[in-house]
mmCIF file of N, CA and C in Angstrom:
data_model
loop_
_atom_site.group_PDB
_atom_site.id
_atom_site.type_symbol
_atom_site.label_atom_id
_atom_site.label_comp_id
_atom_site.label_asym_id
_atom_site.label_seq_id
_atom_site.Cartn_x
_atom_site.Cartn_y
_atom_site.Cartn_z
ATOM 1 N N GLN A 26 0.774 -0.831 0.396
ATOM 2 C CA GLN A 26 -0.208 0.319 0.297
ATOM 3 C C GLN A 26 1.071 1.736 0.071
ATOM 4 N N VAL A 27 0.368 2.129 -0.904
ATOM 5 C CA VAL A 27 1.488 3.673 -0.779
ATOM 6 C C VAL A 27 1.191 3.757 0.534
ATOM 7 N N GLN A 28 1.921 4.856 0.988
ATOM 8 C CA GLN A 28 1.314 6.064 1.367
ATOM 9 C C GLN A 28 2.885 7.583 1.540
ATOM 10 N N LEU A 29 1.630 8.903 1.299
ATOM 11 C CA LEU A 29 2.711 10.143 1.265
ATOM 12 C C LEU A 29 2.090 10.895 2.096
ATOM 13 N N VAL A 30 2.739 11.308 3.107
ATOM 14 C CA VAL A 30 2.293 11.921 3.758
ATOM 15 C C VAL A 30 3.395 13.628 4.062
ATOM 16 N N GLU A 31 2.810 13.934 4.533
ATOM 17 C CA GLU A 31 2.873 15.754 4.299
ATOM 18 C C GLU A 31 3.799 16.293 5.883
ATOM 19 N N SER A 32 4.510 17.003 5.389
ATOM 20 C CA SER A 32 4.393 17.336 7.526
ATOM 21 C C SER A 32 5.508 19.066 6.606
ATOM 22 N N GLY A 33 5.178 19.704 7.860
ATOM 23 C CA GLY A 33 5.496 20.983 7.456
ATOM 24 C C GLY A 33 5.230 22.336 7.733
ATOM 25 N N GLY A 34 3.787 22.548 7.253
ATOM 26 C CA GLY A 34 3.350 23.405 6.999
ATOM 27 C C GLY A 34 3.078 24.135 8.045
ATOM 28 N N GLY A 35 2.327 25.503 7.852
ATOM 29 C CA GLY A 35 2.411 25.853 9.665
ATOM 30 C C GLY A 35 1.627 27.498 8.782
ATOM 31 N N LEU A 36 2.101 28.597 9.149
ATOM 32 C CA LEU A 36 1.775 29.428 9.940
ATOM 33 C C LEU A 36 3.443 30.695 9.723
ATOM 34 N N VAL A 37 3.153 31.440 8.847
ATOM 35 C CA VAL A 37 5.066 32.421 8.764
ATOM 36 C C VAL A 37 4.664 33.460 8.136
ATOM 37 N N GLN A 38 5.493 34.852 7.852
ATOM 38 C CA GLN A 38 4.824 36.662 8.268
ATOM 39 C C GLN A 38 5.584 35.948 6.640
ATOM 40 N N ALA A 39 5.182 36.922 5.992
ATOM 41 C CA ALA A 39 4.867 37.202 4.493
ATOM 42 C C ALA A 39 7.380 37.929 4.282
ATOM 43 N N GLY A 40 7.575 37.140 3.087
ATOM 44 C CA GLY A 40 9.466 36.505 2.917
ATOM 45 C C GLY A 40 10.370 35.721 4.077
ATOM 46 N N GLY A 41 9.392 35.284 4.937
ATOM 47 C CA GLY A 41 9.908 34.060 6.151
ATOM 48 C C GLY A 41 9.603 32.249 5.156
ATOM 49 N N SER A 42 10.248 31.158 5.821
ATOM 50 C CA SER A 42 10.625 29.825 4.792
ATOM 51 C C SER A 42 10.282 29.452 5.930
ATOM 52 N N LEU A 43 9.932 28.700 5.175
ATOM 53 C CA LEU A 43 9.390 27.065 5.536
ATOM 54 C C LEU A 43 9.422 25.950 4.541
ATOM 55 N N ARG A 44 9.615 24.709 5.275
ATOM 56 C CA ARG A 44 10.063 23.334 4.884
ATOM 57 C C ARG A 44 9.172 23.002 4.524
ATOM 58 N N LEU A 45 8.603 22.155 3.401
ATOM 59 C CA LEU A 45 7.677 21.278 3.714
ATOM 60 C C LEU A 45 8.851 19.760 3.289
ATOM 61 N N SER A 46 7.596 18.419 4.029
ATOM 62 C CA SER A 46 8.465 17.914 3.670
ATOM 63 C C SER A 46 7.353 16.741 3.174
ATOM 64 N N CYS A 47 7.561 15.345 2.618
ATOM 65 C CA CYS A 47 6.667 13.885 1.793
ATOM 66 C C CYS A 47 7.549 12.833 2.445
ATOM 67 N N ALA A 48 6.627 12.421 3.275
ATOM 68 C CA ALA A 48 7.244 11.042 3.573
ATOM 69 C C ALA A 48 6.752 10.015 2.752
ATOM 70 N N ALA A 49 7.405 9.486 2.107
ATOM 71 C CA ALA A 49 6.544 7.854 1.610
ATOM 72 C C ALA A 49 6.390 6.805 2.011
ATOM 73 N N SER A 50 5.182 6.126 1.482
ATOM 74 C CA SER A 50 6.697 4.469 1.869
ATOM 75 C C SER A 50 5.000 3.954 1.680
ATOM 76 N N GLY A 51 5.343 2.549 1.125
ATOM 77 C CA GLY A 51 4.189 1.197 0.581
ATOM 78 C C GLY A 51 5.692 0.848 -1.164
ATOM 79 N N ARG A 52 6.339 1.346 -1.308
ATOM 80 C CA ARG A 52 7.585 1.424 -2.929
ATOM 81 C C ARG A 52 8.190 2.801 -2.539
ATOM 82 N N THR A 53 9.453 2.202 -3.633
ATOM 83 C CA THR A 53 10.405 3.367 -3.720
ATOM 84 C C THR A 53 10.477 3.759 -4.849
ATOM 85 N N PHE A 54 10.607 5.732 -4.852
ATOM 86 C CA PHE A 54 9.847 6.482 -5.393
ATOM 87 C C PHE A 54 11.378 7.198 -6.040
ATOM 88 N N SER A 55 12.998 6.549 -5.986
ATOM 89 C CA SER A 55 13.927 6.930 -6.255
ATOM 90 C C SER A 55 14.338 7.735 -7.828
ATOM 91 N N ARG A 56 13.841 6.580 -8.530
ATOM 92 C CA ARG A 56 13.776 6.941 -9.880
ATOM 93 C C ARG A 56 12.058 7.355 -10.183
ATOM 94 N N TYR A 57 11.670 7.061 -10.069
ATOM 95 C CA TYR A 57 10.651 7.915 -10.067
ATOM 96 C C TYR A 57 9.946 9.930 -10.202
ATOM 97 N N ALA A 58 9.441 10.095 -11.397
ATOM 98 C CA ALA A 58 8.781 11.559 -10.665
ATOM 99 C C ALA A 58 7.909 11.937 -9.710
ATOM 100 N N MET A 59 8.265 13.137 -8.722
ATOM 101 C CA MET A 59 7.731 13.700 -7.631
ATOM 102 C C MET A 59 6.717 14.733 -7.833
ATOM 103 N N GLY A 60 6.005 15.224 -7.720
ATOM 104 C CA GLY A 60 5.845 16.393 -7.263
ATOM 105 C C GLY A 60 4.910 17.779 -6.321
ATOM 106 N N TRP A 61 5.226 18.657 -6.371
ATOM 107 C CA TRP A 61 4.440 19.202 -5.508
ATOM 108 C C TRP A 61 3.289 20.374 -6.319
ATOM 109 N N PHE A 62 1.803 20.259 -5.711
ATOM 110 C CA PHE A 62 0.974 21.236 -5.704
ATOM 111 C C PHE A 62 0.575 21.665 -4.536
ATOM 112 N N ARG A 63 -0.287 22.982 -5.372
ATOM 113 C CA ARG A 63 -1.337 24.024 -3.673
ATOM 114 C C ARG A 63 -2.966 23.929 -4.805
ATOM 115 N N GLN A 64 -3.455 24.197 -4.274
ATOM 116 C CA GLN A 64 -4.692 24.691 -4.067
ATOM 117 C C GLN A 64 -5.187 25.711 -2.427
ATOM 118 N N ALA A 65 -5.693 26.685 -3.135
ATOM 119 C CA ALA A 65 -6.307 27.693 -3.017
ATOM 120 C C ALA A 65 -7.961 27.964 -2.583
ATOM 121 N N PRO A 66 -8.669 27.982 -0.885
ATOM 122 C CA PRO A 66 -9.532 28.128 -1.828
ATOM 123 C C PRO A 66 -10.899 28.784 -2.072
ATOM 124 N N GLY A 67 -11.762 28.337 -3.099
ATOM 125 C CA GLY A 67 -12.161 29.265 -4.527
ATOM 126 C C GLY A 67 -11.232 28.804 -5.159
ATOM 127 N N LYS A 68 -10.373 27.611 -5.536
ATOM 128 C CA LYS A 68 -9.480 27.752 -7.124
ATOM 129 C C LYS A 68 -8.864 26.715 -7.236
ATOM 130 N N GLU A 69 -9.321 26.566 -8.439
ATOM 131 C CA GLU A 69 -8.143 24.966 -8.674
ATOM 132 C C GLU A 69 -6.543 24.974 -8.558
ATOM 133 N N ARG A 70 -6.844 23.285 -8.736
ATOM 134 C CA ARG A 70 -5.071 22.866 -8.006
ATOM 135 C C ARG A 70 -3.837 23.371 -9.081
ATOM 136 N N GLU A 71 -2.915 23.666 -8.497
ATOM 137 C CA GLU A 71 -2.105 23.842 -9.315
ATOM 138 C C GLU A 71 -1.036 24.012 -9.396
ATOM 139 N N PHE A 72 0.011 23.329 -10.721
ATOM 140 C CA PHE A 72 1.455 22.493 -10.125
ATOM 141 C C PHE A 72 2.533 23.853 -9.788
ATOM 142 N N VAL A 73 2.989 23.478 -7.981
ATOM 143 C CA VAL A 73 4.197 24.128 -7.668
ATOM 144 C C VAL A 73 5.983 23.287 -8.983
ATOM 145 N N ALA A 74 5.756 22.716 -8.241
ATOM 146 C CA ALA A 74 7.326 22.037 -8.540
ATOM 147 C C ALA A 74 7.175 19.879 -8.513
ATOM 148 N N HIS A 75 8.118 20.176 -9.714
ATOM 149 C CA HIS A 75 8.999 18.111 -9.808
ATOM 150 C C HIS A 75 9.633 18.559 -10.018
ATOM 151 N N ILE A 76 10.457 16.841 -9.692
ATOM 152 C CA ILE A 76 11.430 16.920 -9.754
ATOM 153 C C ILE A 76 11.570 15.022 -10.484
ATOM 154 N N SER A 77 12.387 14.408 -11.757
ATOM 155 C CA SER A 77 12.369 13.352 -12.056
ATOM 156 C C SER A 77 14.442 13.411 -12.150
ATOM 157 N N TRP A 78 14.201 11.560 -12.469
ATOM 158 C CA TRP A 78 14.893 11.237 -12.276
ATOM 159 C C TRP A 78 16.191 11.083 -13.942
ATOM 160 N N SER A 79 17.866 10.941 -13.669
ATOM 161 C CA SER A 79 18.285 11.049 -14.970
ATOM 162 C C SER A 79 19.125 10.759 -14.863
ATOM 163 N N TRP A 80 20.368 10.411 -16.058
ATOM 164 C CA TRP A 80 21.417 9.316 -15.162
ATOM 165 C C TRP A 80 22.424 10.350 -14.952
ATOM 166 N N SER A 81 21.785 12.143 -15.448
ATOM 167 C CA SER A 81 22.646 12.985 -14.903
ATOM 168 C C SER A 81 22.681 13.364 -13.387
ATOM 169 N N GLY A 82 21.683 13.142 -12.952
ATOM 170 C CA GLY A 82 21.067 13.643 -12.213
ATOM 171 C C GLY A 82 19.798 14.510 -11.418
ATOM 172 N N ASP A 83 19.226 14.187 -11.258
ATOM 173 C CA ASP A 83 17.357 14.810 -10.703
ATOM 174 C C ASP A 83 17.200 15.669 -11.671
ATOM 175 N N ARG A 84 16.304 15.736 -12.711
ATOM 176 C CA ARG A 84 15.685 17.074 -13.394
ATOM 177 C C ARG A 84 14.581 17.750 -12.579
ATOM 178 N N THR A 85 13.995 19.333 -12.440
ATOM 179 C CA THR A 85 13.433 19.551 -12.129
ATOM 180 C C THR A 85 12.864 20.911 -12.307
ATOM 181 N N VAL A 86 11.590 21.725 -12.266
ATOM 182 C CA VAL A 86 10.842 21.819 -12.692
ATOM 183 C C VAL A 86 9.921 22.993 -11.949
ATOM 184 N N TYR A 87 9.840 23.999 -12.594
ATOM 185 C CA TYR A 87 9.476 25.194 -11.432
ATOM 186 C C TYR A 87 8.052 26.094 -11.870
ATOM 187 N N ALA A 88 7.375 25.964 -11.149
ATOM 188 C CA ALA A 88 6.293 27.041 -11.944
ATOM 189 C C ALA A 88 6.808 28.424 -12.006
ATOM 190 N N ASP A 89 6.712 29.237 -12.488
ATOM 191 C CA ASP A 89 6.661 30.685 -12.501
ATOM 192 C C ASP A 89 6.892 31.696 -11.288
ATOM 193 N N SER A 90 5.236 31.495 -11.233
ATOM 194 C CA SER A 90 5.402 32.025 -9.835
ATOM 195 C C SER A 90 6.240 31.825 -8.452
ATOM 196 N N VAL A 91 6.276 30.608 -9.437
ATOM 197 C CA VAL A 91 7.869 30.108 -7.854
ATOM 198 C C VAL A 91 9.090 30.359 -8.294
ATOM 199 N N LYS A 92 9.566 29.799 -9.477
ATOM 200 C CA LYS A 92 11.253 30.573 -9.396
ATOM 201 C C LYS A 92 11.323 30.675 -8.922
ATOM 202 N N GLY A 93 12.581 30.197 -8.175
ATOM 203 C CA GLY A 93 13.937 31.127 -7.730
ATOM 204 C C GLY A 93 13.396 31.416 -6.114
ATOM 205 N N ARG A 94 11.888 30.854 -5.841
ATOM 206 C CA ARG A 94 12.197 31.184 -4.303
ATOM 207 C C ARG A 94 11.904 30.266 -3.792
ATOM 208 N N PHE A 95 11.451 29.238 -4.887
ATOM 209 C CA PHE A 95 11.855 27.668 -4.413
ATOM 210 C C PHE A 95 12.576 26.742 -4.628
ATOM 211 N N ILE A 96 12.682 25.214 -3.808
ATOM 212 C CA ILE A 96 13.961 24.435 -4.275
ATOM 213 C C ILE A 96 12.982 23.036 -3.389
ATOM 214 N N ILE A 97 12.830 22.379 -4.868
ATOM 215 C CA ILE A 97 12.675 21.126 -4.559
ATOM 216 C C ILE A 97 13.642 19.868 -4.765
ATOM 217 N N SER A 98 13.820 18.503 -4.000
ATOM 218 C CA SER A 98 14.379 18.094 -3.695
ATOM 219 C C SER A 98 14.421 17.097 -2.915
ATOM 220 N N ARG A 99 15.088 15.276 -2.656
ATOM 221 C CA ARG A 99 14.433 14.554 -1.821
ATOM 222 C C ARG A 99 15.558 13.503 -1.571
ATOM 223 N N ASP A 100 15.283 13.135 -0.727
ATOM 224 C CA ASP A 100 16.768 12.163 -0.178
ATOM 225 C C ASP A 100 16.259 10.668 -0.304
ATOM 226 N N ASN A 101 16.484 10.146 -1.364
ATOM 227 C CA ASN A 101 16.564 8.549 -1.375
ATOM 228 C C ASN A 101 16.647 7.978 -0.629
ATOM 229 N N ALA A 102 17.693 8.120 -0.291
ATOM 230 C CA ALA A 102 17.728 6.988 1.513
ATOM 231 C C ALA A 102 16.568 6.921 2.099
ATOM 232 N N LYS A 103 15.704 8.365 2.552
ATOM 233 C CA LYS A 103 14.578 8.543 3.171
ATOM 234 C C LYS A 103 13.255 8.457 2.728
ATOM 235 N N ASN A 104 13.568 8.156 1.825
ATOM 236 C CA ASN A 104 12.586 7.984 0.522
ATOM 237 C C ASN A 104 11.943 9.440 1.137
ATOM 238 N N THR A 105 12.367 10.471 0.455
ATOM 239 C CA THR A 105 11.302 11.536 1.579
ATOM 240 C C THR A 105 11.616 13.107 0.239
ATOM 241 N N LEU A 106 10.609 13.386 0.221
ATOM 242 C CA LEU A 106 10.745 14.582 -1.086
ATOM 243 C C LEU A 106 10.715 15.878 0.148
ATOM 244 N N TYR A 107 11.245 17.243 -0.890
ATOM 245 C CA TYR A 107 11.280 18.428 0.491
ATOM 246 C C TYR A 107 10.719 19.498 -0.715
ATOM 247 N N LEU A 108 10.997 20.334 -0.257
ATOM 248 C CA LEU A 108 9.543 22.110 -1.343
ATOM 249 C C LEU A 108 9.805 22.514 0.587
ATOM 250 N N GLN A 109 11.699 22.996 0.243
ATOM 251 C CA GLN A 109 12.230 24.787 0.488
ATOM 252 C C GLN A 109 11.049 25.324 -0.015
ATOM 253 N N MET A 110 11.059 26.869 0.863
ATOM 254 C CA MET A 110 9.976 27.888 0.328
ATOM 255 C C MET A 110 10.477 28.130 1.028
ATOM 256 N N SER A 111 11.090 29.553 0.588
ATOM 257 C CA SER A 111 11.904 30.775 1.211
ATOM 258 C C SER A 111 11.127 32.365 0.166
ATOM 259 N N THR A 112 11.118 33.504 1.220
ATOM 260 C CA THR A 112 10.518 35.045 -0.094
ATOM 261 C C THR A 112 9.184 34.570 -0.140
ATOM 262 N N LEU A 113 8.619 33.976 1.331
ATOM 263 C CA LEU A 113 7.323 33.352 1.723
ATOM 264 C C LEU A 113 5.759 34.739 0.721
ATOM 265 N N LYS A 114 4.426 34.577 0.345
ATOM 266 C CA LYS A 114 4.031 35.536 -0.520
ATOM 267 C C LYS A 114 3.198 35.816 -0.006
ATOM 268 N N PRO A 115 1.494 36.738 0.990
ATOM 269 C CA PRO A 115 1.132 35.819 0.709
ATOM 270 C C PRO A 115 0.284 35.325 -0.084
ATOM 271 N N GLU A 116 0.345 35.032 -1.551
ATOM 272 C CA GLU A 116 -0.286 34.525 -2.419
ATOM 273 C C GLU A 116 -0.110 33.292 -1.997
ATOM 274 N N ASP A 117 1.257 32.490 -2.030
ATOM 275 C CA ASP A 117 1.438 31.462 -1.362
ATOM 276 C C ASP A 117 0.298 30.205 -0.909
ATOM 277 N N THR A 118 0.205 31.555 0.125
ATOM 278 C CA THR A 118 -1.152 30.852 1.398
ATOM 279 C C THR A 118 -1.967 29.986 0.176
ATOM 280 N N ALA A 119 -1.713 27.817 1.248
ATOM 281 C CA ALA A 119 -2.809 27.126 -0.219
ATOM 282 C C ALA A 119 -2.515 26.215 0.301
ATOM 283 N N VAL A 120 -2.982 24.814 1.046
ATOM 284 C CA VAL A 120 -3.039 23.514 0.767
ATOM 285 C C VAL A 120 -1.827 23.419 -0.586
ATOM 286 N N TYR A 121 -1.038 22.361 0.610
ATOM 287 C CA TYR A 121 0.480 21.184 0.079
ATOM 288 C C TYR A 121 0.394 20.591 -0.513
ATOM 289 N N TYR A 122 0.144 19.875 -1.257
ATOM 290 C CA TYR A 122 0.236 18.703 -1.706
ATOM 291 C C TYR A 122 1.285 17.778 -2.776
ATOM 292 N N CYS A 123 2.214 16.708 -1.469
ATOM 293 C CA CYS A 123 3.457 16.157 -2.477
ATOM 294 C C CYS A 123 1.775 14.645 -3.375
ATOM 295 N N ALA A 124 2.620 14.291 -3.990
ATOM 296 C CA ALA A 124 1.883 13.664 -5.618
ATOM 297 C C ALA A 124 3.525 13.130 -6.617
ATOM 298 N N ALA A 125 3.157 11.447 -6.793
ATOM 299 C CA ALA A 125 4.359 10.646 -7.282
ATOM 300 C C ALA A 125 3.024 10.218 -8.061
ATOM 301 N N LYS A 126 3.862 10.123 -9.085
ATOM 302 C CA LYS A 126 3.763 8.616 -10.471
ATOM 303 C C LYS A 126 4.495 7.152 -10.270
ATOM 304 N N SER A 127 3.601 6.418 -10.951
ATOM 305 C CA SER A 127 3.997 4.622 -10.505
ATOM 306 C C SER A 127 4.957 4.201 -11.492
ATOM 307 N N THR A 128 5.654 5.126 -12.384
ATOM 308 C CA THR A 128 6.648 4.885 -13.665
ATOM 309 C C THR A 128 6.638 5.945 -13.589
ATOM 310 N N ILE A 129 8.215 5.263 -15.107
ATOM 311 C CA ILE A 129 9.086 6.786 -15.588
ATOM 312 C C ILE A 129 8.055 7.058 -16.344
ATOM 313 N N ALA A 130 8.003 6.393 -16.824
ATOM 314 C CA ALA A 130 6.889 7.493 -18.385
ATOM 315 C C ALA A 130 4.894 7.840 -17.674
ATOM 316 N N ALA A 131 4.471 7.583 -16.479
ATOM 317 C CA ALA A 131 3.702 7.886 -16.279
ATOM 318 C C ALA A 131 3.287 9.491 -16.508
ATOM 319 N N THR A 132 2.166 9.734 -17.248
ATOM 320 C CA THR A 132 1.232 10.760 -17.724
ATOM 321 C C THR A 132 0.956 11.340 -16.234
ATOM 322 N N SER A 133 0.643 11.431 -15.275
ATOM 323 C CA SER A 133 0.291 11.609 -14.493
ATOM 324 C C SER A 133 -0.015 11.061 -13.049
ATOM 325 N N TYR A 134 -0.057 11.804 -12.492
ATOM 326 C CA TYR A 134 0.902 11.892 -10.684
ATOM 327 C C TYR A 134 0.015 10.337 -9.742
ATOM 328 N N ASP A 135 -0.392 9.156 -9.732
ATOM 329 C CA ASP A 135 -0.655 7.978 -9.397
ATOM 330 C C ASP A 135 -1.291 8.526 -8.335
ATOM 331 N N TYR A 136 -0.536 8.838 -7.343
ATOM 332 C CA TYR A 136 -0.701 8.488 -5.980
ATOM 333 C C TYR A 136 -0.519 10.173 -5.222
ATOM 334 N N TRP A 137 -1.069 10.662 -4.075
ATOM 335 C CA TRP A 137 -1.112 11.882 -3.629
ATOM 336 C C TRP A 137 -1.649 11.820 -1.695
ATOM 337 N N GLY A 138 -0.921 13.365 -1.705
ATOM 338 C CA GLY A 138 -1.107 12.704 0.092
ATOM 339 C C GLY A 138 -1.746 13.531 0.885
ATOM 340 N N GLN A 139 -2.023 13.536 1.076
ATOM 341 C CA GLN A 139 -4.015 14.195 2.483
ATOM 342 C C GLN A 139 -3.247 15.734 2.135
ATOM 343 N N GLY A 140 -2.196 16.809 2.018
ATOM 344 C CA GLY A 140 -1.859 17.958 1.890
ATOM 345 C C GLY A 140 -1.582 19.113 3.265
ATOM 346 N N THR A 141 -0.813 19.684 3.847
ATOM 347 C CA THR A 141 -0.606 20.123 4.036
ATOM 348 C C THR A 141 -0.391 22.255 4.248
ATOM 349 N N GLN A 142 -1.135 22.401 5.625
ATOM 350 C CA GLN A 142 -2.244 23.835 5.230
ATOM 351 C C GLN A 142 -0.372 24.565 5.430
ATOM 352 N N VAL A 143 -0.460 25.603 4.449
ATOM 353 C CA VAL A 143 1.034 26.895 4.259
ATOM 354 C C VAL A 143 -0.233 28.156 4.689
ATOM 355 N N THR A 144 0.037 28.821 6.261
ATOM 356 C CA THR A 144 -0.827 30.157 5.618
ATOM 357 C C THR A 144 1.049 31.358 5.680
ATOM 358 N N VAL A 145 0.888 32.186 4.545
ATOM 359 C CA VAL A 145 2.012 32.916 4.765
ATOM 360 C C VAL A 145 0.549 34.999 4.816
ATOM 361 N N SER A 146 1.161 35.232 6.255
ATOM 362 C CA SER A 146 0.015 36.783 6.511
ATOM 363 C C SER A 146 1.133 37.722 6.520
ATOM 364 N N SER A 147 0.838 38.971 6.003
ATOM 365 C CA SER A 147 0.666 40.602 5.486
ATOM 366 C C SER A 147 1.983 41.162 6.594
#
């Protein structure tokens, strides 16, 4: 049984930093893509960041809204995904979800966590 559990959310002032974690169990995701998404009340879920495996190292992709401020990474030994967030803005307030694909060539994310709340005050 695959399970993804997010943690690290909370309340932070604008300009501050926060690190989210996603602990995976049930399978190893070191060579499969994983990502972070977020959803604010009344809005659709949106893509935040993505990390995938290659022979030369992990590849990362970011939404334009977070590029330069957020860093996605993972610790394969711990089977854990991270999202380091800095220079946070009130518009970053949302529930953040961890997701993982089931195969290298999967076209969509198959596994999702329950989410962790991030609130940025102005």
